[in-house]
Short mmCIF file of C-alpha atoms in Angstrom, two decimals:
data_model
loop_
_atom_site.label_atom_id
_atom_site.label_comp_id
_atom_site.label_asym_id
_atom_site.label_seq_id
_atom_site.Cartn_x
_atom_site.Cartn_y
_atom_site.Cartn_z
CA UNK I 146 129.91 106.01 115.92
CA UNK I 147 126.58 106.02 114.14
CA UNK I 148 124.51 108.83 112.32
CA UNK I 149 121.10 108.93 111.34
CA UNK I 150 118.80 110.98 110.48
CA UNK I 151 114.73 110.70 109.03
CA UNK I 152 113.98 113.49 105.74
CA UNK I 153 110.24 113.43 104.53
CA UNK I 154 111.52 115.27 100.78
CA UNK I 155 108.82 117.92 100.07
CA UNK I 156 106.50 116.51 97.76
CA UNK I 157 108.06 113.08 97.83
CA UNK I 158 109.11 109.93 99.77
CA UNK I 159 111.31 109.16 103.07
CA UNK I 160 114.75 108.89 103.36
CA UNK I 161 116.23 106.97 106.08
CA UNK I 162 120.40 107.47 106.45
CA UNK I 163 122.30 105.60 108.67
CA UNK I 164 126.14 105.87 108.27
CA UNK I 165 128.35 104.11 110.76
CA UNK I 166 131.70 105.90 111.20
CA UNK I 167 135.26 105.40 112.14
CA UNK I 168 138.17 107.68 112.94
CA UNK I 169 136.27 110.26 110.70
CA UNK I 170 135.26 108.35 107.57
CA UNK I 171 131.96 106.01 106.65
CA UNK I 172 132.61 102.38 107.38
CA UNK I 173 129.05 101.97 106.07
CA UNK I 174 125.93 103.79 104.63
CA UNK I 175 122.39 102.95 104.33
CA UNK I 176 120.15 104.87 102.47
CA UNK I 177 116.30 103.52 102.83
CA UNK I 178 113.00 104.91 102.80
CA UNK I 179 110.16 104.65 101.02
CA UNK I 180 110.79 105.90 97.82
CA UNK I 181 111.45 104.39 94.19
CA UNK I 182 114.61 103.78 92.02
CA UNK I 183 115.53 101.26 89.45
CA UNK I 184 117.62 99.46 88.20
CA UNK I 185 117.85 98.54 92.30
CA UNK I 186 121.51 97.28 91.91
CA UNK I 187 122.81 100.44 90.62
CA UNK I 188 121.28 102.58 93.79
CA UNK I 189 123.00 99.55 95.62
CA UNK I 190 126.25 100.20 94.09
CA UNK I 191 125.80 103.66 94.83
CA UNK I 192 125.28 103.39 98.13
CA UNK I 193 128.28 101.13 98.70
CA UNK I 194 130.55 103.37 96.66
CA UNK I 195 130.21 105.88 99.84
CA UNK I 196 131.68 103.21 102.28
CA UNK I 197 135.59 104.37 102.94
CA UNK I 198 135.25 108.18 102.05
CA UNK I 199 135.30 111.06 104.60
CA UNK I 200 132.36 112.38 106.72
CA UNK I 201 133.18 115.83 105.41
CA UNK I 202 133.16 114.30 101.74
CA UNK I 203 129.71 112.31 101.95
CA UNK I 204 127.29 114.71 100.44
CA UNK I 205 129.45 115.89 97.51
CA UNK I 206 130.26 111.97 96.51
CA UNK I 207 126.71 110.87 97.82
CA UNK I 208 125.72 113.75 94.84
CA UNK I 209 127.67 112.20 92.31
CA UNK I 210 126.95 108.76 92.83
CA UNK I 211 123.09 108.88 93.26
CA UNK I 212 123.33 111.21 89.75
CA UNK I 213 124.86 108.27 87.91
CA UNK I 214 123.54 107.36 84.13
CA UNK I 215 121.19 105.07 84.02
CA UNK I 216 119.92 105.10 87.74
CA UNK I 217 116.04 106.25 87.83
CA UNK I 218 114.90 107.28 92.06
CA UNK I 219 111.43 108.29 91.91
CA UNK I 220 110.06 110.09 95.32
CA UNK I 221 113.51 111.64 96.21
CA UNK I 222 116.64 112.70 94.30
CA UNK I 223 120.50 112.26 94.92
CA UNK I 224 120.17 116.33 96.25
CA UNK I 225 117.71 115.14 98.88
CA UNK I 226 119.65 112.07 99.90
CA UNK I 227 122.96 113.95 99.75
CA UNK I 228 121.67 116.95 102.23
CA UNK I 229 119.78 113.69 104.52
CA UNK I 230 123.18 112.57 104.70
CA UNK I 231 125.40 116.49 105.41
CA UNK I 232 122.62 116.70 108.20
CA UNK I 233 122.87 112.90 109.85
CA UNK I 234 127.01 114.31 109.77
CA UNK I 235 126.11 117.76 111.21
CA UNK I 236 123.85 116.28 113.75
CA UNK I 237 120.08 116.75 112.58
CA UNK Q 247 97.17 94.36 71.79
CA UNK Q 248 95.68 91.92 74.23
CA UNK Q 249 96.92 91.50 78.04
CA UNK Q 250 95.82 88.37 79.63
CA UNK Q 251 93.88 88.97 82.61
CA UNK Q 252 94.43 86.40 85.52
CA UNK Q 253 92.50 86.19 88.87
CA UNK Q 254 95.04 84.20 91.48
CA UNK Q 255 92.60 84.40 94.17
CA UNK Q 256 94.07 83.30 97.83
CA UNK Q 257 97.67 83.73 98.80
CA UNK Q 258 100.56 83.50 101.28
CA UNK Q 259 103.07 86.81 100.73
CA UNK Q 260 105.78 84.66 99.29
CA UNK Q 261 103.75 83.05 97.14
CA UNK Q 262 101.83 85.96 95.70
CA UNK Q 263 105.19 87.76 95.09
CA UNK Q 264 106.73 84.99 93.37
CA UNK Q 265 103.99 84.83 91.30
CA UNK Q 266 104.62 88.77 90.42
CA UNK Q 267 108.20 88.08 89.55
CA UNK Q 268 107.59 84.64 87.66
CA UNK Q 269 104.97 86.70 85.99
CA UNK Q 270 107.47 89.42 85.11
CA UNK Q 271 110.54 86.52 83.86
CA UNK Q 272 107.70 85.42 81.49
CA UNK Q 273 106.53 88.52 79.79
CA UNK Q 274 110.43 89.75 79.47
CA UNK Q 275 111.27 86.43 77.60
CA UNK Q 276 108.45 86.64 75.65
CA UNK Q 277 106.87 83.67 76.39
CA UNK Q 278 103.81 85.30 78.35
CA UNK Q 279 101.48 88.37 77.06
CA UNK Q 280 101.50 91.24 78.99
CA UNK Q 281 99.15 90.61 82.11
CA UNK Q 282 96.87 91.97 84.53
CA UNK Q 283 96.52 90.11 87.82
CA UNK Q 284 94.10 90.32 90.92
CA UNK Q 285 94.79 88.47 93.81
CA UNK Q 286 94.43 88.55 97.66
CA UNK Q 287 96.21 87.06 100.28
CA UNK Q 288 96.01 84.59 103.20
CA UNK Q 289 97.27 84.82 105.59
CA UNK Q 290 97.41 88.62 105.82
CA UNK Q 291 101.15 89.86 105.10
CA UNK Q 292 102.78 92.89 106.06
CA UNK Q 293 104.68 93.62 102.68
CA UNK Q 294 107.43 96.43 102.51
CA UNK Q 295 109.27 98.54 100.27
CA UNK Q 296 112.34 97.13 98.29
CA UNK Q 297 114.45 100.45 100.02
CA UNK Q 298 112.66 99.91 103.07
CA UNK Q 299 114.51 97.92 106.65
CA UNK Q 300 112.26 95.02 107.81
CA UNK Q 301 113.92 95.73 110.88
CA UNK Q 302 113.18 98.94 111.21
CA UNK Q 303 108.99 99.13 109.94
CA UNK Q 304 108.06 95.85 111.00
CA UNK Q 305 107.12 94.26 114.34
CA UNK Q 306 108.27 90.95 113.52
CA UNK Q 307 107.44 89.12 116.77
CA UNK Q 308 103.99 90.64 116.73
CA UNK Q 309 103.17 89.59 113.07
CA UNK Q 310 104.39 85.67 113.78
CA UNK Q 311 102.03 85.92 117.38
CA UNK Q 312 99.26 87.27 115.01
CA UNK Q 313 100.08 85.02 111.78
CA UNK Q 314 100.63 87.54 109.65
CA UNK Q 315 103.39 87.07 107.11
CA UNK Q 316 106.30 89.63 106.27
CA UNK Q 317 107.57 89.61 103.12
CA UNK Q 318 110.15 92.31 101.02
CA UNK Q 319 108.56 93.53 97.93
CA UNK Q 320 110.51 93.96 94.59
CA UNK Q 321 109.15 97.84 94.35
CA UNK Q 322 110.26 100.38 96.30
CA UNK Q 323 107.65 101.89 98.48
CA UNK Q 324 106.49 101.90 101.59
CA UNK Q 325 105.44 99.12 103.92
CA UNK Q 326 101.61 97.72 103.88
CA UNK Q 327 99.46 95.34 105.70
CA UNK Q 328 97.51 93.39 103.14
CA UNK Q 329 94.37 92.48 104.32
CA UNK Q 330 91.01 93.47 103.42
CA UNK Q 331 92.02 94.24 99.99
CA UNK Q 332 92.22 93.59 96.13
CA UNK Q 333 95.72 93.57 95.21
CA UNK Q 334 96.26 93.81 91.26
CA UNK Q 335 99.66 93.64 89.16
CA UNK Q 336 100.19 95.00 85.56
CA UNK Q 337 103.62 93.79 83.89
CA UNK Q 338 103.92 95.04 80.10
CA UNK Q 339 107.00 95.95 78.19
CA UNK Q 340 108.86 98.97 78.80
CA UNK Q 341 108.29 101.86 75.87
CA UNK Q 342 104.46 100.17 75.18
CA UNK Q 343 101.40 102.68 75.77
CA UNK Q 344 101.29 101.94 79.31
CA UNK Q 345 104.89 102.24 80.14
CA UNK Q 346 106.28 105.87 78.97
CA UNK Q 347 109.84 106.99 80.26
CA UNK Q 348 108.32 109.38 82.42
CA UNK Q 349 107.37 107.03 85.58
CA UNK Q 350 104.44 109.66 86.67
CA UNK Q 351 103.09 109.72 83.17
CA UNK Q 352 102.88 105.87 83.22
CA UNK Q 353 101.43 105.70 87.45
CA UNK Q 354 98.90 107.55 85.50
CA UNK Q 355 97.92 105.55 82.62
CA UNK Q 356 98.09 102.04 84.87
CA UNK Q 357 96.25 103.78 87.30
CA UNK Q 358 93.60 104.88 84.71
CA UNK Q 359 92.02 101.84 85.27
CA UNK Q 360 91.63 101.75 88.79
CA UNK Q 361 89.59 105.38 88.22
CA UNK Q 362 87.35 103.75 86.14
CA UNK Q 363 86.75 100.69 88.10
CA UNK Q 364 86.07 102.72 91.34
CA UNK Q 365 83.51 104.52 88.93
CA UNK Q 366 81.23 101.86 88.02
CA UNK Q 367 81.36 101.17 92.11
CA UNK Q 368 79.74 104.79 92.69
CA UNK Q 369 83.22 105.69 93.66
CA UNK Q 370 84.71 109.35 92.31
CA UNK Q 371 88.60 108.65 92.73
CA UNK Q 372 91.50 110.95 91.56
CA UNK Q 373 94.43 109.75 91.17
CA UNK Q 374 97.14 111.55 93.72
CA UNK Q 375 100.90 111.89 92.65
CA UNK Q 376 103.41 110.60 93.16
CA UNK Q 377 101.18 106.82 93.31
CA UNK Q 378 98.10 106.43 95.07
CA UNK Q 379 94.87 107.10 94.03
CA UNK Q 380 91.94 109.11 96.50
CA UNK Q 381 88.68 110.08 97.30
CA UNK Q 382 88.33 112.94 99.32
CA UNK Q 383 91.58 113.68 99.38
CA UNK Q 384 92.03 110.26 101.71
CA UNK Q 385 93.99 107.36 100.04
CA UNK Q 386 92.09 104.49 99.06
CA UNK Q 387 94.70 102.87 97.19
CA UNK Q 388 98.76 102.82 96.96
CA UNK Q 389 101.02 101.70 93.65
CA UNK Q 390 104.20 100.85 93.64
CA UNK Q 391 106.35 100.21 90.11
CA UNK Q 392 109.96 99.02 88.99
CA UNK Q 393 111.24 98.62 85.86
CA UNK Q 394 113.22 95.40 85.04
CA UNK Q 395 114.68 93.47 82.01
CA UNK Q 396 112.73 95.68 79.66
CA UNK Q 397 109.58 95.03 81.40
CA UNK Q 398 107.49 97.43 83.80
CA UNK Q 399 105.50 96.18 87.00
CA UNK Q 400 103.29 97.88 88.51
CA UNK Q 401 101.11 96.46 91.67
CA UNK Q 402 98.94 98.28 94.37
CA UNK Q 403 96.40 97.86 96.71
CA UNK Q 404 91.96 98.89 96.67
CA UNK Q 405 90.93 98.67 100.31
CA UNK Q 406 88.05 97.02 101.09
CA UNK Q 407 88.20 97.66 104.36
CA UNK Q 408 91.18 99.62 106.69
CA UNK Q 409 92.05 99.04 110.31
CA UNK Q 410 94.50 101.52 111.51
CA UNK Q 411 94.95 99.56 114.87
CA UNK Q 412 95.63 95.81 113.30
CA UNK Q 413 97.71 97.97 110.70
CA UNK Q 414 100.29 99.87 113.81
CA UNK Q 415 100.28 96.61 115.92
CA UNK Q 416 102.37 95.29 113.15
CA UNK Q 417 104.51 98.23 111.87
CA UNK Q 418 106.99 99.37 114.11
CA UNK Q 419 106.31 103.02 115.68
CA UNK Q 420 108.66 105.45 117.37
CA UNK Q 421 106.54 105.08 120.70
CA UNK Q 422 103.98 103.79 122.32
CA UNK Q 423 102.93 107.81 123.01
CA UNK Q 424 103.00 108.37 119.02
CA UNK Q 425 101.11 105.13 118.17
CA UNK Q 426 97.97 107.09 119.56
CA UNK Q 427 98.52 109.80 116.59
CA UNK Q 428 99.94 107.58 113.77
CA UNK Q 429 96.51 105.77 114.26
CA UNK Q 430 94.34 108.95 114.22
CA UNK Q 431 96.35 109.81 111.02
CA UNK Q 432 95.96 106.98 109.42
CA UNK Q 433 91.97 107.23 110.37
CA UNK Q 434 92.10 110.66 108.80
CA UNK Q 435 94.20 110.29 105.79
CA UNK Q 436 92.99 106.40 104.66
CA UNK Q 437 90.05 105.22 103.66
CA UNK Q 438 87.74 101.90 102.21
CA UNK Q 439 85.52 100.62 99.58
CA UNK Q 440 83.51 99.81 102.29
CA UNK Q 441 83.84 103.22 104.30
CA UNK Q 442 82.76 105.50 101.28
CA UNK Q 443 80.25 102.96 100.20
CA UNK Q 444 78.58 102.23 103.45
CA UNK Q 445 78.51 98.48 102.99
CA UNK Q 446 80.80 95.31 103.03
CA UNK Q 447 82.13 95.15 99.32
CA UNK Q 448 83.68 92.01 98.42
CA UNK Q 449 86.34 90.64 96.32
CA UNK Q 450 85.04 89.43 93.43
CA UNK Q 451 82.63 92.25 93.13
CA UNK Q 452 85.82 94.95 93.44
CA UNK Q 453 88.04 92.47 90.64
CA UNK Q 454 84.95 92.59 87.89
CA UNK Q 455 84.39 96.32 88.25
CA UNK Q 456 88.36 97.00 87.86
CA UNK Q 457 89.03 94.47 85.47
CA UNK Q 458 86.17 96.31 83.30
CA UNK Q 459 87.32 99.62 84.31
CA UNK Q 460 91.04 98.83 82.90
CA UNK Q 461 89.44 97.19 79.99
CA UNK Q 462 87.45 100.32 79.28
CA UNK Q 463 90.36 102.82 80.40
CA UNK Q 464 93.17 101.50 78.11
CA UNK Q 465 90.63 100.96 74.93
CA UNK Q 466 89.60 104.56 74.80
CA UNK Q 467 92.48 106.33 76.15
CA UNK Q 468 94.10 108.93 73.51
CA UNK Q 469 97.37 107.98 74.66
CA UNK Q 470 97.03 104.20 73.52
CA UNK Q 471 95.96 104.21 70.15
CA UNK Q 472 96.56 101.08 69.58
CA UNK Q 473 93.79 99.98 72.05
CA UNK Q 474 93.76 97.24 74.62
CA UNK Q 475 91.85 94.11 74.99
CA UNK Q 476 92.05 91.86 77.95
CA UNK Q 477 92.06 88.10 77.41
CA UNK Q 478 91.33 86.03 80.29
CA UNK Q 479 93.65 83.59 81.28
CA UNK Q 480 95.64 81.09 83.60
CA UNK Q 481 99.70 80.57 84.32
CA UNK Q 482 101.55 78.59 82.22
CA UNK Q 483 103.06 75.49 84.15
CA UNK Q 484 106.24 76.95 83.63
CA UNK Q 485 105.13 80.30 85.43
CA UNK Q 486 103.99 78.25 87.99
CA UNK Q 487 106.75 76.30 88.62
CA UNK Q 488 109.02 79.97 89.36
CA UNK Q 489 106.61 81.27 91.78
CA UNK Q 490 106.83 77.91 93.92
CA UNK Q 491 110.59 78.06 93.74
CA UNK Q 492 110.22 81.92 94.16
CA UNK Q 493 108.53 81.75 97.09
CA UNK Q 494 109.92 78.89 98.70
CA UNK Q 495 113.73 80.86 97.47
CA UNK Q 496 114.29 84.41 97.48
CA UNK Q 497 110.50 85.15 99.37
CA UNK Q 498 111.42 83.24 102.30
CA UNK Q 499 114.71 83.92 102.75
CA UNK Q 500 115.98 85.97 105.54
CA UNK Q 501 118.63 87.20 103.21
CA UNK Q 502 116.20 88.55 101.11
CA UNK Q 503 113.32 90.19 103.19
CA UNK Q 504 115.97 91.29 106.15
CA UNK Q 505 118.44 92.56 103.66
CA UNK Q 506 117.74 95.94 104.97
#
């Protein structure tokens, strides 16, 4: 099953989520858009750190993970691509 | 401190981007100065954001029919079709004058030169946060910046001219009913050297007025005491070597642009 969902963050960039599911958790999640964040591999690991957990689970670790040290996103925050993310899951 | 200032001229997407990168390798292992660049590209490339899906923005089987390249930036960003333009890069180190932690602080002081340049045109830009710079509240140019291996680099677009309906035969749209809007948007929200000035503007004219205009920006800004002299310039062989391979490697590779 696949969720997705398109936020314009007030003041900021695009976000793009697409999270592919199965039997209730994310098998994969893609966060894109338009928006800034260096160093790029850490937003990568970020993002792949969300494969495997629970649909119900996404925003909270999707919160944690975008917040880590070191990891700059410029046009959108981990708040804004954690809520993109509860609303792909809630269904808009 | 001097920055060397370079004028690439003519481009393919892979190449030009390579030469950004090779560009930034250099200054972050000290072997190059900090640099400003101008350059412009042919054939005209869609480029995108590093975040961005090529899949997803980009109408890849109408950009090969129309020979217009497609190519995945190493900003983030959104996607742009590079045409009647002067495209500039800026790589310094991180924690110099231009490049303060704060990332809006330091679209600002890059983008200080741009304001100035557009000046001696007859052109009263702002600059417009988060990173593109306007005139009557429509955008005339875009920035895009990453930070890597100490090093910041910043590159962005002055239109010289804008074509909404070359731009959304490229970029993927949700419909064909919303292509009619995006267009009408993009009429009402973009803009051109050439549309405020009332006259074809050229190239070379555009890169001497912004090369001054950065020169005169960064020497008199309070926030770079130091002051700033640029020293014109060519790639070392080395340099040009890494864009080649650059843009033969990672800027052509499917696994690179369709990553996303």
């Amino acid at each position: 099953m696949r969720y997705e969902l398109d936020v314009k963050v007030s003041g900021g960039k695009l976000i793009r989520v697409r999270i592919d599911a199965d039997g209730g958790r994310a098998s994969r999640v893609a966060v894109d858009g338009d928006f800034f964040a260096h160093p790029e591999e850490l937003f990568e690991e970020a993002e792949a750190e969300l494969s495997g957990i629970g649909l119900a689970e996404l925003g909270e670790e999707a919160r944690r993970a975008f917040s880590r040290p070191g990891l700059v996103i410029f046009g959108a925050g981990a708040e804004d691509i954690a809520g993109a993310l509860e609303g792909a899951v809630r269904g808009h | 401190m001097d920055i060397r200032l370079l004028d690439t001229g003519s481009a393919p997407g892979d190449v030009n981007m390579g030469v950004d990168e090779a560009i930034l390798r250099a200054v972050a292992d000290g072997r190059s100065p900090p640099t400003l660049r101008f350059y412009r590209w042919s054939p005209p490339c869609v480029t995108i954001g590093y975040f961005q899906s090529m899949e997803a923005e980009v109408d890849l089987e109408a950009c090969r029919a129309a020979g217009v390249g497609a190519v995945r930036r190493l900003t983030g960003g959104g996607a742009v079709f590079h045409d009647a333009e002067v495209t500039y890069s800026v790589v310094v180190p991180e924690g110099g004058p231009l490049s303060p932690p704060d990332i809006l602080e330091s679209y600002r002081r890059v983008c200080a030169g741009l304001l100035e340049g557009l000046a001696a045109l007859g052109v009263e830009a702002a600059f417009s946060p988060i990173n593109d710079i306007a005139v009557g509240g429509k955008k005339v140019s875009g920035n895009a910046q990453t930070r890597k291996s100490g090093c910041l680099l910043q590159h962005g677009t002055v239109l010289l001219a804008v074509d909404p309906e070359r731009m959304f035969s490229l970029l993927k749209v949700p419909s064909e009913k919303l292509k009619g809007k995006l267009i009408e948007g993009a009429k009402a929200r973009v803009t051109s050297l050439g549309a405020i000035l009332g006259r074809e503007v050229g190239y070379e004219e555009t890169v001497r007025a912004l090369a001054a205009g950065f020169a005169r920006a960064w020497q008199r800004s309070p926030s770079l005491p130091e002051g700033i002299a640029l020293a014109p310039g060519a790639l070392s062989e080395r340099e040009s070597e890494e864009a080649r391979g650059l843009a033969a490697g990672r800027f052509s590779d499917p696994a690179w642009n369709m990553r996303r």
